[in-house]
C-alpha positions as protocol buffer text, in pm:
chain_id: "A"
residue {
  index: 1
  type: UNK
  ca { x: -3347 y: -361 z: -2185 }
}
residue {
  index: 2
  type: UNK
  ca { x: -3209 y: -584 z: -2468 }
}
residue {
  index: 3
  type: UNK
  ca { x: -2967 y: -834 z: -2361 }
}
residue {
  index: 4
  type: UNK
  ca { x: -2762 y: -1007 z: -2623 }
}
residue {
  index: 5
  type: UNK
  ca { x: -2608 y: -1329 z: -2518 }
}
residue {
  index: 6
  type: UNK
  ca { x: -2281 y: -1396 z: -2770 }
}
residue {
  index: 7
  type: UNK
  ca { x: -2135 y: -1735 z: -2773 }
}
residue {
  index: 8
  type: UNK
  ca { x: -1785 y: -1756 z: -2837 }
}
residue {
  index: 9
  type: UNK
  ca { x: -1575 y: -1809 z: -3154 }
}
residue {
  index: 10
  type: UNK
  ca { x: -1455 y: -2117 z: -3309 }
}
residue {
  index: 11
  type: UNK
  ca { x: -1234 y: -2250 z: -3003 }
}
residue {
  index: 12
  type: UNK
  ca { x: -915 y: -2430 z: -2938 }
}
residue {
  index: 13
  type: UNK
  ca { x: -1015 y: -2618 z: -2658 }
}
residue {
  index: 14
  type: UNK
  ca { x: -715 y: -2708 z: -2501 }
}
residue {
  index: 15
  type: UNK
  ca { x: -562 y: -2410 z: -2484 }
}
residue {
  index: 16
  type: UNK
  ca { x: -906 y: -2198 z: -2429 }
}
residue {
  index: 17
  type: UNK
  ca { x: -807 y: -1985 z: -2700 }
}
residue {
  index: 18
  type: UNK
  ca { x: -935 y: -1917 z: -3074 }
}
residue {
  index: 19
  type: UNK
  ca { x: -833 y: -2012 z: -3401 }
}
residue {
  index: 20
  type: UNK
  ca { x: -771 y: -1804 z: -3673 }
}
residue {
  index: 21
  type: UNK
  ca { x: -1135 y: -1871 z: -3797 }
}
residue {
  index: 22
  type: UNK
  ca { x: -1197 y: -1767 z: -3435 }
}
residue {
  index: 23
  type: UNK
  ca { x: -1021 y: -1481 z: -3432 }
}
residue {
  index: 24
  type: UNK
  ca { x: -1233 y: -1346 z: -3755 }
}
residue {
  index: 25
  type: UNK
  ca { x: -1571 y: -1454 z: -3581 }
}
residue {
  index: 26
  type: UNK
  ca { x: -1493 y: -1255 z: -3349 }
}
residue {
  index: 27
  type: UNK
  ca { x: -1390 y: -955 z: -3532 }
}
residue {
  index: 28
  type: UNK
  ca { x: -1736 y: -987 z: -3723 }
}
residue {
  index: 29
  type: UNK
  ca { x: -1937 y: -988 z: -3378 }
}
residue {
  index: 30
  type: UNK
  ca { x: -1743 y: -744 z: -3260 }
}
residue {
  index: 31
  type: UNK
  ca { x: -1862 y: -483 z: -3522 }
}
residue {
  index: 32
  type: UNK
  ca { x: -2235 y: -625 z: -3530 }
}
residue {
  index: 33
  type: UNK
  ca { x: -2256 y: -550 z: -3124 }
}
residue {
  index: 34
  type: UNK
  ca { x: -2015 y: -224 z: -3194 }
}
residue {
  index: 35
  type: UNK
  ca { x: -2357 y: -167 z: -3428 }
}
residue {
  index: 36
  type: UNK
  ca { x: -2625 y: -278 z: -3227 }
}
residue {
  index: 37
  type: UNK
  ca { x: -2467 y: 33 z: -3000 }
}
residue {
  index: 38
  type: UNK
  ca { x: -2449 y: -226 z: -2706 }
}
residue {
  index: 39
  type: UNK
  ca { x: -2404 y: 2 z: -2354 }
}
residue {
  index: 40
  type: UNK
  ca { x: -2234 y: -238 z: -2120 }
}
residue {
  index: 41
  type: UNK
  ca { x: -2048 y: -566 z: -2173 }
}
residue {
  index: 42
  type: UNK
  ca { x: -1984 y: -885 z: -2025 }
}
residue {
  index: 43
  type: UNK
  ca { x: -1819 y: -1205 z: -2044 }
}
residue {
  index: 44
  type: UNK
  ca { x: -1735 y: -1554 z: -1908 }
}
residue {
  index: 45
  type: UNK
  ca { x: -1392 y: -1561 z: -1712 }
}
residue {
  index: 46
  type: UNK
  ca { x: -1265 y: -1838 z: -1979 }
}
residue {
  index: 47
  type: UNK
  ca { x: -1041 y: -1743 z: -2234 }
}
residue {
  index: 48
  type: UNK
  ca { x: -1243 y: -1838 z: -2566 }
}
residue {
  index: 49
  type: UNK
  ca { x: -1520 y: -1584 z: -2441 }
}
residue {
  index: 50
  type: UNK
  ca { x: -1274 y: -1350 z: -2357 }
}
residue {
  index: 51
  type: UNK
  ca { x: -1074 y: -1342 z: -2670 }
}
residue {
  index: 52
  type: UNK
  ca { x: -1444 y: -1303 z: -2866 }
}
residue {
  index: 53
  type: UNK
  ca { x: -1541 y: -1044 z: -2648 }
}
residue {
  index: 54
  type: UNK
  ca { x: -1219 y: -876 z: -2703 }
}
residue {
  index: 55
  type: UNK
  ca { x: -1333 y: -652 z: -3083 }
}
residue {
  index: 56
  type: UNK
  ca { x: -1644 y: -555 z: -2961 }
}
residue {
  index: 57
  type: UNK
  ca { x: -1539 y: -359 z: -2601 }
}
residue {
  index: 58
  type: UNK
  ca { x: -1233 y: -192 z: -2831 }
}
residue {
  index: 59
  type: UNK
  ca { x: -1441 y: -123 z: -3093 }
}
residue {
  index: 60
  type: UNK
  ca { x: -1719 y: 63 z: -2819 }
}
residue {
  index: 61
  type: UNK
  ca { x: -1436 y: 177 z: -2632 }
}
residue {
  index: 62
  type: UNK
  ca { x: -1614 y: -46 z: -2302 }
}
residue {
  index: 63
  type: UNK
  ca { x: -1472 y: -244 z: -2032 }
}
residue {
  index: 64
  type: UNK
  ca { x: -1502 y: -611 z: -2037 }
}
residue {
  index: 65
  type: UNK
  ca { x: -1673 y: -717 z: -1680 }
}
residue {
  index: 66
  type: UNK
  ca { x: -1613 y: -1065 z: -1562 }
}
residue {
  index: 67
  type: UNK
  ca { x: -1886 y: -1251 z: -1434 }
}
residue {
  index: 68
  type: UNK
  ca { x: -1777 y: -1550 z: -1279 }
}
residue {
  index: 69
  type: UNK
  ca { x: -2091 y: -1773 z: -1267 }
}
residue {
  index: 70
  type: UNK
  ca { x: -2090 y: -1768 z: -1667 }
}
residue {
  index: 71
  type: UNK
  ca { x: -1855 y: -2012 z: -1714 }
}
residue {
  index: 72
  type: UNK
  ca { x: -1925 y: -2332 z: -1910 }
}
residue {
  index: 73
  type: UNK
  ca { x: -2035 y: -2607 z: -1767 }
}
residue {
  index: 74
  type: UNK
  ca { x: -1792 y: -2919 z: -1676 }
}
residue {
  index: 75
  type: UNK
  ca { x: -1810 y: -3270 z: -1522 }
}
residue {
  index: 76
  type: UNK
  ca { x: -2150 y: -3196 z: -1448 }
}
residue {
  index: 77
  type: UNK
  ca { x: -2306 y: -3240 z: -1810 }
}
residue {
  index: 78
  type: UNK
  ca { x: -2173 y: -3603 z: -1812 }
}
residue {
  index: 79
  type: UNK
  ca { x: -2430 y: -3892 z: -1855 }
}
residue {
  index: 80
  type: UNK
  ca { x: -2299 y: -4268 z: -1918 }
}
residue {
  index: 81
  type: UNK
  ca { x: -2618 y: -4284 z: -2102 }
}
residue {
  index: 82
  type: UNK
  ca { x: -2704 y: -4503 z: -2297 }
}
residue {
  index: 83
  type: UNK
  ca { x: -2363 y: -4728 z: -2349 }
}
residue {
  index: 84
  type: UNK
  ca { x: -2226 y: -4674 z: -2010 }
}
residue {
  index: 85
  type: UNK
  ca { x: -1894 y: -4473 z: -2174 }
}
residue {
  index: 86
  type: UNK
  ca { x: -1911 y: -4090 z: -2016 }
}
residue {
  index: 87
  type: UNK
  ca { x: -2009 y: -3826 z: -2296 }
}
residue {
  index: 88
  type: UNK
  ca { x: -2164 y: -3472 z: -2255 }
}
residue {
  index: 89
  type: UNK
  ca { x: -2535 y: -3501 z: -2239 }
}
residue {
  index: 90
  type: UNK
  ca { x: -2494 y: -3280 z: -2591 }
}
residue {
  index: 91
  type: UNK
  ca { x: -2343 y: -3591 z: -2791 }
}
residue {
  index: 92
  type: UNK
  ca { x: -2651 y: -3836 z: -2684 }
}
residue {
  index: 93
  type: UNK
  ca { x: -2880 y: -3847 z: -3028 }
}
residue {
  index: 94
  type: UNK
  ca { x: -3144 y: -3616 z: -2929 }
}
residue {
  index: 95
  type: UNK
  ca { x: -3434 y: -3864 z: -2998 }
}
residue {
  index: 96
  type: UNK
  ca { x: -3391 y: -4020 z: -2677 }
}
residue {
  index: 97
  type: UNK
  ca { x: -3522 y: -3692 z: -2508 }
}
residue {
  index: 98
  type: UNK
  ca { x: -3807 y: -3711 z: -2745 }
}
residue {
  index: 99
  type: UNK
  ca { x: -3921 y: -4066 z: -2753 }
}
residue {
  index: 100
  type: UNK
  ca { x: -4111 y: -4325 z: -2492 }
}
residue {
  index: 101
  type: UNK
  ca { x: -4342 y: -4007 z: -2410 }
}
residue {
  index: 102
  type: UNK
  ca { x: -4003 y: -3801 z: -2285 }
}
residue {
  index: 103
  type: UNK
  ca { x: -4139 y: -3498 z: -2533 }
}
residue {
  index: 104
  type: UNK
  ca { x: -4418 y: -3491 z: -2308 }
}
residue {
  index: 105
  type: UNK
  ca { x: -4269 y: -3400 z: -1996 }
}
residue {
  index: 106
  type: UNK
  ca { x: -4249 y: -3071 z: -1849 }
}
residue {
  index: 107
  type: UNK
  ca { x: -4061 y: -2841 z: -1733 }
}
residue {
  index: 108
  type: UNK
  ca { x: -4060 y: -2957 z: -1349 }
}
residue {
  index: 109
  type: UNK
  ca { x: -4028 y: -3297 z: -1479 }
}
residue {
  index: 110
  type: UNK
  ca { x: -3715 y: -3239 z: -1723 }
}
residue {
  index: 111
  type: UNK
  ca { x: -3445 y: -3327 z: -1577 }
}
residue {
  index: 112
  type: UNK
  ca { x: -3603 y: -3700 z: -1518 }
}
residue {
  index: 113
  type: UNK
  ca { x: -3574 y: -3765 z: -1858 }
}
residue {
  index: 114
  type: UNK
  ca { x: -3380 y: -4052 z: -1975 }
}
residue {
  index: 115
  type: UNK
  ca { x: -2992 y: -3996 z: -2008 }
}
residue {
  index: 116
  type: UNK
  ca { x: -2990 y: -3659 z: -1834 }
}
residue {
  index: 117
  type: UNK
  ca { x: -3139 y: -3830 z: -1526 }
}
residue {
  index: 118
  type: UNK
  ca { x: -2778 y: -4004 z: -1541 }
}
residue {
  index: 119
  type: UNK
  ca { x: -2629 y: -3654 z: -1528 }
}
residue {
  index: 120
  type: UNK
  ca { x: -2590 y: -3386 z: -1245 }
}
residue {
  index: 121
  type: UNK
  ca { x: -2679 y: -3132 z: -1476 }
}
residue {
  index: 122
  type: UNK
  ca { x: -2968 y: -2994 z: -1227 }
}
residue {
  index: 123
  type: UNK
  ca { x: -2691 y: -2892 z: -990 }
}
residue {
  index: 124
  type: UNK
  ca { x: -2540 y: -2706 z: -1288 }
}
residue {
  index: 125
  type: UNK
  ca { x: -2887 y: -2507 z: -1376 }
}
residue {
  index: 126
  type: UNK
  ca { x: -2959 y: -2393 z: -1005 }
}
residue {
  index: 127
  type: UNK
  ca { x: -2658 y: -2256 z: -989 }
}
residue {
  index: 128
  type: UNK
  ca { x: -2694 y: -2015 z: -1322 }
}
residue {
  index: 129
  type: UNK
  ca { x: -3038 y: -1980 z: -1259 }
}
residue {
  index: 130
  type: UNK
  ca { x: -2922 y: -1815 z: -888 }
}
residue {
  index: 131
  type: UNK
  ca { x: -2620 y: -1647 z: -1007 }
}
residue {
  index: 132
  type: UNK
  ca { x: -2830 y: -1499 z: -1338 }
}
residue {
  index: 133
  type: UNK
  ca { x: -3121 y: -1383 z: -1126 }
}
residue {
  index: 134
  type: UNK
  ca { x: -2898 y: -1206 z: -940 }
}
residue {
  index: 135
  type: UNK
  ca { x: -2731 y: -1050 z: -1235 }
}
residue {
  index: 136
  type: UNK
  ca { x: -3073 y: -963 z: -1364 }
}
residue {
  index: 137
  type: UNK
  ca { x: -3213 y: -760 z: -1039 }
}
residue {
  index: 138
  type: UNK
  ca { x: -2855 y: -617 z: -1085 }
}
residue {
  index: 139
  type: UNK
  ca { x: -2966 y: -492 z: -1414 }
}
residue {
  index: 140
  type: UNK
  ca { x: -3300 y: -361 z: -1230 }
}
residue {
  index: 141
  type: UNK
  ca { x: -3529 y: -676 z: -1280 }
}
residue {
  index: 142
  type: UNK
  ca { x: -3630 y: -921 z: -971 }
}
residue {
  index: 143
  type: UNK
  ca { x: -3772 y: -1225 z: -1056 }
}
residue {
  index: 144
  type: UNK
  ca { x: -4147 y: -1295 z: -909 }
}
residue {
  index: 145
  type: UNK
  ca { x: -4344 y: -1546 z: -895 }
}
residue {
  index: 146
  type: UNK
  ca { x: -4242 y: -1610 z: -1272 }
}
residue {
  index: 147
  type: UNK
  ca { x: -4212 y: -1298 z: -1405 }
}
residue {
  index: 148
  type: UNK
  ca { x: -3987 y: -964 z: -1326 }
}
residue {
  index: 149
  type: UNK
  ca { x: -4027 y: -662 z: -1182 }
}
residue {
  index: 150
  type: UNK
  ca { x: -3940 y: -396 z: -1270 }
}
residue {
  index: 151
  type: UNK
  ca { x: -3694 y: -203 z: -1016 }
}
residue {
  index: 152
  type: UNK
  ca { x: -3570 y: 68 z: -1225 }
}
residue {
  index: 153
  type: UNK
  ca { x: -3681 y: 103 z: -1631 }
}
residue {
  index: 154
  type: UNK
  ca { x: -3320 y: 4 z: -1793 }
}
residue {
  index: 155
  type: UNK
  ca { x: -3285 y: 146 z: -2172 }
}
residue {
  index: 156
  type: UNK
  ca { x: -2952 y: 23 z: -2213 }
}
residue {
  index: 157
  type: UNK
  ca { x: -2839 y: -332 z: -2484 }
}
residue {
  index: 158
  type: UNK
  ca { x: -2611 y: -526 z: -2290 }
}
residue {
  index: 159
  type: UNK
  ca { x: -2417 y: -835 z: -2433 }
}
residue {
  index: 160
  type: UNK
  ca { x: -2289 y: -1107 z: -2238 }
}
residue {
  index: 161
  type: UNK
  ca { x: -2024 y: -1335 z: -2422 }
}
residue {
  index: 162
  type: UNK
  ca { x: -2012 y: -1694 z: -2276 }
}
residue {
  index: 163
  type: UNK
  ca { x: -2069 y: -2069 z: -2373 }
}
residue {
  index: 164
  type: UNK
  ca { x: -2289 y: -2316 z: -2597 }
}
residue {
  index: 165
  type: UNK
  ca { x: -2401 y: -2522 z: -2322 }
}
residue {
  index: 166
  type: UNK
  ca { x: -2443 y: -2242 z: -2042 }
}
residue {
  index: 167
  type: UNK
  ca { x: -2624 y: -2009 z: -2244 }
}
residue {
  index: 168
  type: UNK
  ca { x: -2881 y: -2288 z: -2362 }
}
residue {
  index: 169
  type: UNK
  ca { x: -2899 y: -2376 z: -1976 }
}
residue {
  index: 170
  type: UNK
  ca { x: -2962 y: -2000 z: -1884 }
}
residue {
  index: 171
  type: UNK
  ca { x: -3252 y: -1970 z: -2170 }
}
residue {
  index: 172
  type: UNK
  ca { x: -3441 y: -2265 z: -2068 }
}
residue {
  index: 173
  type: UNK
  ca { x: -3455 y: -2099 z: -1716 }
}
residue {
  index: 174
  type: UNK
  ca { x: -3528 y: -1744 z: -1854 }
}
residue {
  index: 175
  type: UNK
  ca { x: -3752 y: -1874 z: -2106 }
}
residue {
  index: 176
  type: UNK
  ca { x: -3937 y: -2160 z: -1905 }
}
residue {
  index: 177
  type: UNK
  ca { x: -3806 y: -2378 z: -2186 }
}
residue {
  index: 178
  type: UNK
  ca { x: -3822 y: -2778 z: -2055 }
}
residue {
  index: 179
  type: UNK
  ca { x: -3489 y: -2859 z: -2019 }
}
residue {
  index: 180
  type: UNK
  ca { x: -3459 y: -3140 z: -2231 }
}
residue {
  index: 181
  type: UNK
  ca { x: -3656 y: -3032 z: -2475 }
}
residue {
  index: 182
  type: UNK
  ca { x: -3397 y: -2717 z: -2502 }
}
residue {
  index: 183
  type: UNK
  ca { x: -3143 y: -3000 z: -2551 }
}
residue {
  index: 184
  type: UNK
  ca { x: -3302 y: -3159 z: -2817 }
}
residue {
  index: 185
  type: UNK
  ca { x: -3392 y: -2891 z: -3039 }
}
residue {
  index: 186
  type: UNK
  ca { x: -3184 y: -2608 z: -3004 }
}
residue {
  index: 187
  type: UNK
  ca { x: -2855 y: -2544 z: -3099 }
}
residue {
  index: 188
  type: UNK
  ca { x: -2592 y: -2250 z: -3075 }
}
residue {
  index: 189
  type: UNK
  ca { x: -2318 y: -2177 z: -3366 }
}
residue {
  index: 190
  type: UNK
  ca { x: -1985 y: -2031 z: -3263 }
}
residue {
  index: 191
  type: UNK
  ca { x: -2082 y: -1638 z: -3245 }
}
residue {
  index: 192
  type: UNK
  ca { x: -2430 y: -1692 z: -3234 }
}
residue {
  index: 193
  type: UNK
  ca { x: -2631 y: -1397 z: -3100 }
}
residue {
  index: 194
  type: UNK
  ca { x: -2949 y: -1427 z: -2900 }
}
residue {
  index: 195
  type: UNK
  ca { x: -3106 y: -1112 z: -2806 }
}
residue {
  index: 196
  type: UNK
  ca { x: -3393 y: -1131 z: -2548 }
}
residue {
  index: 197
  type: UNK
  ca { x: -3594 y: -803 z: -2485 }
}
residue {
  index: 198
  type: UNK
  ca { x: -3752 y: -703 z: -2102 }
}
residue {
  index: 199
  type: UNK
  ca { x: -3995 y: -464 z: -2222 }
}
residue {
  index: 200
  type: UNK
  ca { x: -4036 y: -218 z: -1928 }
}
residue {
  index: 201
  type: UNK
  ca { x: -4420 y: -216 z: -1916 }
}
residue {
  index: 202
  type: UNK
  ca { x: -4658 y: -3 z: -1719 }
}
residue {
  index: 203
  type: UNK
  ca { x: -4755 y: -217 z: -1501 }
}
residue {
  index: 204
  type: UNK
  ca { x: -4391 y: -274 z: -1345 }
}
residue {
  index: 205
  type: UNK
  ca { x: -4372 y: -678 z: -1473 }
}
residue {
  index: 206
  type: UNK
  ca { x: -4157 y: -797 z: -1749 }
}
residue {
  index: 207
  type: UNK
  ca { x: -4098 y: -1060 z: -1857 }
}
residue {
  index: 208
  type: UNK
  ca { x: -3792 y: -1232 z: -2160 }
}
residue {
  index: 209
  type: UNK
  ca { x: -3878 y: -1257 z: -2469 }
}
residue {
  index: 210
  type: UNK
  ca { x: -3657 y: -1398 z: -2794 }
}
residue {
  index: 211
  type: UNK
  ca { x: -3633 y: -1137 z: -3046 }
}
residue {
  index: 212
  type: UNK
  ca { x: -3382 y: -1366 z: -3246 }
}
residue {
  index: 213
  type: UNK
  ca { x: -3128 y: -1720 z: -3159 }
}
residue {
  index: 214
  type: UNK
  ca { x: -2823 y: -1792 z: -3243 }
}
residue {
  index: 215
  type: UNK
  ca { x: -2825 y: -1561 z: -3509 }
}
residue {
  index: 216
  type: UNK
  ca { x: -2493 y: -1549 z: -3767 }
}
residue {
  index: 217
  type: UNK
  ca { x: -2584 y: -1301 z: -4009 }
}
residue {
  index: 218
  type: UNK
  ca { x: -2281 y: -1086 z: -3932 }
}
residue {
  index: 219
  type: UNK
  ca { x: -2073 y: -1403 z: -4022 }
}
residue {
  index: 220
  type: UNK
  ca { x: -2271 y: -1337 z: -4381 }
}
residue {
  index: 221
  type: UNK
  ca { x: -2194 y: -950 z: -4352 }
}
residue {
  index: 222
  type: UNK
  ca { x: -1804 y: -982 z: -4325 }
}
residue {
  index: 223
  type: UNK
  ca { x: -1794 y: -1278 z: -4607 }
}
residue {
  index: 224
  type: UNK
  ca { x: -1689 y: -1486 z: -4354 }
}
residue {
  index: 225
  type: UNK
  ca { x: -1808 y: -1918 z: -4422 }
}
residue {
  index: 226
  type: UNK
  ca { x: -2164 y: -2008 z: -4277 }
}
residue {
  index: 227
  type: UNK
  ca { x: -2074 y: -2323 z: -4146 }
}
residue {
  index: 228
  type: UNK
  ca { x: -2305 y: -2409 z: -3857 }
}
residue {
  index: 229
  type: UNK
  ca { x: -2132 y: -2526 z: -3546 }
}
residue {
  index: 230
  type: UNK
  ca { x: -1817 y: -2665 z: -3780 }
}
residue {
  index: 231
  type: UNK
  ca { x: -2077 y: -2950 z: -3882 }
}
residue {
  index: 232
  type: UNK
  ca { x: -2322 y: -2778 z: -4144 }
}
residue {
  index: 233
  type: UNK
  ca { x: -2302 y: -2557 z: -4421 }
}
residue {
  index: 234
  type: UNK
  ca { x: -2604 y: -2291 z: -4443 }
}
């Protein structure tokens, strides 16, 4: 199984809706999943991921299936770390994950690290690491003593359209990514496509594995700007 995990377009927060830049994001997703042949899709009840998932199921001709537990993460992310004014853990300069031997802890350890100890964002990650291993042994993979097994061989590319911060969260659990090191040094564009494969070996156990992240080449495809995150031009 492939499973592509789309982050929505360029948002309008308060409304949970896309702009216009959005709306084109979304169109040039749509046609690089409507490419990649995807079998089944998915998406985060919010609006934004709805909107983005939107091109891609008309384009396939596929129902859109809400999964509720892929919704983006709220209060929970906050940290008054270190000023004492509340701010997602995303806006604290990554360095302080890094520094006073922080890039040294693992991934039991992560979520002691300085400014995300501040934060309740561990109550976030059980909950999509629950809710996605059940979606996974939906898919036919059951999660074992660190690895999968295999419950039926599934051939089919699925793509799940949700959010910046709960995708990151989900691949530090499926990827056994330290937390806080996936906060530091990652980062997910609007549109960007991650595709993890779960090669169905002989032996029954699978396990994820990144083929590509956060990946905006179909943003190059349909001439649309390659503006990283609406901060950096590529």
């Amino acid at each position: 199984m492939l499973l592509y995990i789309v982050r929505h377009g360029d948002p309008v927060y308060v409304t949970d809706s896309l702009t216009e830049r959005g709306k084109r994001q979304a169109e040039a997703v749509g046609k690089r999943i409507c490419d990649s042949h995807i079998d089944r899709i998915f998406s985060s009840p919010m609006g934004r991921a709805l909107e983005t998932a939107e091109p891609a199921c008309r384009l396939l001709g596929l129902e859109c299936n809400i999964e509720e537990w892929t919704h983006e993460i709220g209060d929970e992310r906050l940290t008054p770390f270190p000023d004492g004014k509340l701010k997602s853990i995303t806006n604290v300069q990554n360095t302080y994950y890094l520094e006073n031997g922080n890039v040294d802890l693992n991934y039991n350890e992560a979520f002691t690290c300085a400014g995300i100890n501040e934060s309740d964002i561990k109550s976030a990650v059980d909950f999509i690491e629950r809710h996605g291993n059940d979606f996974l042994e939906r898919l036919g993979y059951k999660k074992e003593n660190g690895v999968y097994k295999i419950l039926r061989n599934n051939e089919e590319k699925v793509a799940l359209f949700c959010h910046s911060a709960f995708a990151r969260a989900w691949l530090s659990v499926l990827l056994h990514i330290p937390f806080h090191i996936m906060w530091s040094s990652f980062s997910y564009t609007h549109t960007g496509v991650t595709v993890l494969e779960f090669k169905n070996n002989p032996n029954g156990i699978t396990a994820p594995r990144c083929l590509c992240f956060s990946d905006m080449s179909h943003l190059y495809a349909q001439n649309e700007d390659m503006i990283y995150d609406n901060k950096i031009e590529l």
